[in-house]
Amino acid sequence: MLQNSVAARYAQAFFDIAKEDEQIDEYGQELTIVSDALSMNPEFFRLIRHPAMTDVQKKELLKQILTACSLSKPTHEFLMVLERRKRMNLIQKIADSYLQMADNQKNIITVIVTSAIPLSSTQQDALRNKLSQMISSVIKLKMQVEPEIIGGLIIRLKDRVIDGSVRGRLERLKAGIVREA
């Protein structure tokens, strides 16, 4: 939990810089590129934390990686600050938090939809449109497939959960029968 609040503070600081520079989307894309690249290479974190590597070597290695990503100067400097403060391990959480702030700024709400089988793009569009009408916001769907729910959907919208799954209905039915017995 502490890591989440630390990540949120770094994300907020970088978001403030992006707002000031009017580069929210651009800096967000750069953070995502770096975060994705580093998450695909977990050896990077082991290497950068290896006790035999000096701070100069770590800085040089990170500089080479960031140069290869051709990032803007503010993003590059922000990532160097993360390394100096030994916070690169939080890059994924920082990027996620930053992107959430960017979505909030644009009144975009991420809805997590769980289904038993993958939904077609037509079904996703229909669901997105219906939810958008219900809450008067732009909706970004994050799809998850969990065959265990048997059928139907589970929709997570901010702090609300709408469980229309077969598994959820069966569990509610079971609870009702047990309560009456």
Coordinates of C-alpha atoms in Angstrom, one line a residue:
M1 CA 0.0 0.0 0.0
L2 CA 2.9 2.4 0.8
Q3 CA 4.3 1.7 -2.7
N4 CA 1.0 2.8 -4.2
S5 CA 1.0 6.1 -2.4
V6 CA 4.7 6.7 -3.2
A7 CA 4.0 5.9 -6.9
A8 CA 1.0 8.2 -6.9
R9 CA 3.1 11.1 -5.5
Y10 CA 5.7 10.6 -8.3
A11 CA 3.0 10.3 -10.9
Q12 CA 1.3 13.5 -9.6
A13 CA 4.5 15.4 -9.8
F14 CA 5.2 14.3 -13.3
F15 CA 1.6 14.9 -14.3
D16 CA 1.9 18.5 -13.0
I17 CA 4.9 19.0 -15.2
A18 CA 3.1 17.5 -18.2
K19 CA 0.1 19.8 -17.6
E20 CA 2.4 22.8 -17.4
D21 CA 4.1 21.8 -20.6
E22 CA 0.7 20.9 -22.2
Q23 CA 2.1 17.5 -23.1
I24 CA -0.1 15.1 -21.0
D25 CA -0.7 12.6 -23.7
E26 CA 2.9 12.7 -25.1
Y27 CA 4.6 12.2 -21.7
G28 CA 2.0 9.5 -20.8
Q29 CA 3.0 7.6 -24.0
E30 CA 6.6 7.9 -23.2
L31 CA 6.1 6.6 -19.7
T32 CA 4.1 3.7 -21.1
I33 CA 6.9 2.8 -23.6
V34 CA 9.5 2.7 -20.9
S35 CA 7.3 0.9 -18.4
D36 CA 6.4 -1.8 -21.0
A37 CA 10.0 -2.1 -22.1
L38 CA 11.3 -2.6 -18.6
S39 CA 8.5 -4.9 -17.5
M40 CA 9.3 -7.2 -20.5
N41 CA 12.9 -7.3 -19.2
P42 CA 12.9 -8.1 -15.5
E43 CA 16.6 -8.8 -15.6
F44 CA 17.1 -5.0 -15.9
F45 CA 15.9 -4.6 -12.3
R46 CA 18.1 -7.3 -11.0
L47 CA 21.1 -5.9 -12.9
I48 CA 20.5 -2.3 -11.8
R49 CA 20.2 -3.5 -8.2
H50 CA 23.3 -5.7 -8.3
P51 CA 25.7 -4.6 -5.6
A52 CA 28.7 -4.9 -7.9
M53 CA 27.4 -2.1 -10.1
T54 CA 28.5 1.3 -9.2
D55 CA 26.1 4.3 -9.3
V56 CA 28.0 5.6 -12.3
Q57 CA 27.5 2.3 -14.2
K58 CA 23.8 2.2 -13.3
K59 CA 23.3 5.8 -14.4
E60 CA 25.1 5.1 -17.7
L61 CA 23.1 1.9 -18.3
L62 CA 19.9 3.7 -17.7
K63 CA 21.0 6.6 -19.9
Q64 CA 21.7 4.3 -22.8
I65 CA 18.3 2.6 -22.5
L66 CA 16.5 5.9 -22.3
T67 CA 18.4 7.3 -25.2
A68 CA 17.4 4.3 -27.3
C69 CA 13.7 5.1 -26.5
S70 CA 14.2 8.7 -27.8
L71 CA 12.3 10.3 -25.0
S72 CA 11.6 14.0 -24.4
K73 CA 13.9 15.8 -22.0
P74 CA 11.4 16.1 -19.1
T75 CA 10.6 12.3 -19.3
H76 CA 14.2 11.5 -19.5
E77 CA 15.0 13.7 -16.5
F78 CA 12.0 12.3 -14.5
L79 CA 13.2 8.7 -15.1
M80 CA 16.8 9.7 -14.0
V81 CA 15.3 11.1 -10.8
L82 CA 13.5 7.8 -10.2
E83 CA 16.7 5.9 -10.6
R84 CA 18.7 8.3 -8.3
R85 CA 16.0 7.8 -5.6
K86 CA 15.9 4.1 -6.2
R87 CA 12.3 4.1 -7.4
M88 CA 12.6 2.6 -10.9
N89 CA 10.9 -0.6 -9.5
L90 CA 7.7 1.5 -9.2
I91 CA 7.7 2.5 -12.9
Q92 CA 4.7 0.4 -13.7
K93 CA 2.6 1.7 -10.8
I94 CA 3.7 5.3 -11.6
A95 CA 2.7 4.9 -15.3
D96 CA -0.6 3.4 -14.3
S97 CA -1.3 6.2 -11.8
Y98 CA -0.3 8.8 -14.4
L99 CA -2.5 7.4 -17.1
Q100 CA -5.4 7.3 -14.6
M101 CA -4.8 11.0 -13.9
A102 CA -4.8 11.8 -17.6
D103 CA -8.1 9.9 -18.1
N104 CA -9.6 11.8 -15.2
Q105 CA -8.5 15.1 -16.7
K106 CA -10.4 14.1 -20.0
N107 CA -13.4 12.7 -18.1
I108 CA -12.6 9.1 -19.3
I109 CA -13.6 6.3 -16.9
T110 CA -12.0 2.9 -17.1
V111 CA -14.5 0.1 -16.6
I112 CA -13.3 -3.5 -16.0
V113 CA -15.5 -6.0 -17.7
T114 CA -15.1 -9.7 -16.9
S115 CA -16.8 -12.3 -19.1
A116 CA -16.7 -16.0 -19.4
I117 CA -15.7 -15.8 -23.1
P118 CA -14.1 -13.0 -25.1
L119 CA -16.6 -10.4 -26.3
S120 CA -16.7 -9.4 -29.9
S121 CA -15.8 -5.8 -30.9
T122 CA -19.5 -5.3 -31.7
Q123 CA -20.5 -6.4 -28.2
Q124 CA -17.8 -4.3 -26.6
D125 CA -19.0 -1.2 -28.6
A126 CA -22.6 -1.8 -27.6
L127 CA -21.6 -2.2 -23.9
R128 CA -19.4 0.9 -24.1
N129 CA -22.2 3.0 -25.6
K130 CA -24.7 1.8 -23.0
L131 CA -22.4 2.5 -20.1
S132 CA -21.5 5.9 -21.6
Q133 CA -25.1 6.9 -21.7
M134 CA -25.7 5.7 -18.2
I135 CA -23.0 7.7 -16.6
S136 CA -22.5 10.5 -19.1
S137 CA -18.8 9.9 -19.5
V138 CA -16.4 8.5 -22.1
I139 CA -15.8 4.9 -21.3
K140 CA -12.6 2.9 -21.7
L141 CA -13.2 -0.9 -21.4
K142 CA -10.6 -3.1 -19.9
M143 CA -11.6 -6.7 -20.8
Q144 CA -10.9 -9.8 -18.7
V145 CA -11.9 -13.4 -19.5
E146 CA -12.6 -15.7 -16.6
P147 CA -14.4 -18.9 -17.6
E148 CA -15.2 -19.6 -13.9
I149 CA -18.1 -17.0 -14.0
I150 CA -19.9 -19.5 -16.4
G151 CA -21.7 -16.7 -18.3
G152 CA -22.9 -13.1 -18.1
L153 CA -20.7 -10.2 -17.1
I154 CA -19.2 -8.6 -14.0
I155 CA -18.7 -4.9 -14.5
R156 CA -16.5 -2.9 -12.2
L157 CA -17.2 0.9 -12.5
K158 CA -15.1 2.9 -10.0
D159 CA -16.2 1.6 -6.6
R160 CA -19.4 -0.2 -7.9
V161 CA -19.6 -3.8 -8.9
I162 CA -22.4 -5.1 -11.0
D163 CA -22.4 -8.9 -10.9
G164 CA -24.6 -10.2 -13.7
S165 CA -22.6 -13.5 -13.9
V166 CA -24.2 -16.9 -13.7
R167 CA -21.8 -17.8 -10.9
G168 CA -22.9 -14.7 -9.0
R169 CA -26.6 -15.5 -9.5
L170 CA -26.1 -19.1 -8.3
E171 CA -24.2 -17.8 -5.2
R172 CA -27.0 -15.4 -4.4
L173 CA -29.6 -18.2 -4.9
K174 CA -27.6 -20.5 -2.6
A175 CA -27.4 -17.8 0.0
G176 CA -31.2 -17.2 -0.2
I177 CA -31.9 -20.9 0.2
V178 CA -29.6 -21.2 3.2
R179 CA -31.1 -18.1 4.8
E180 CA -34.6 -19.6 4.5
A181 CA -33.6 -23.0 5.7

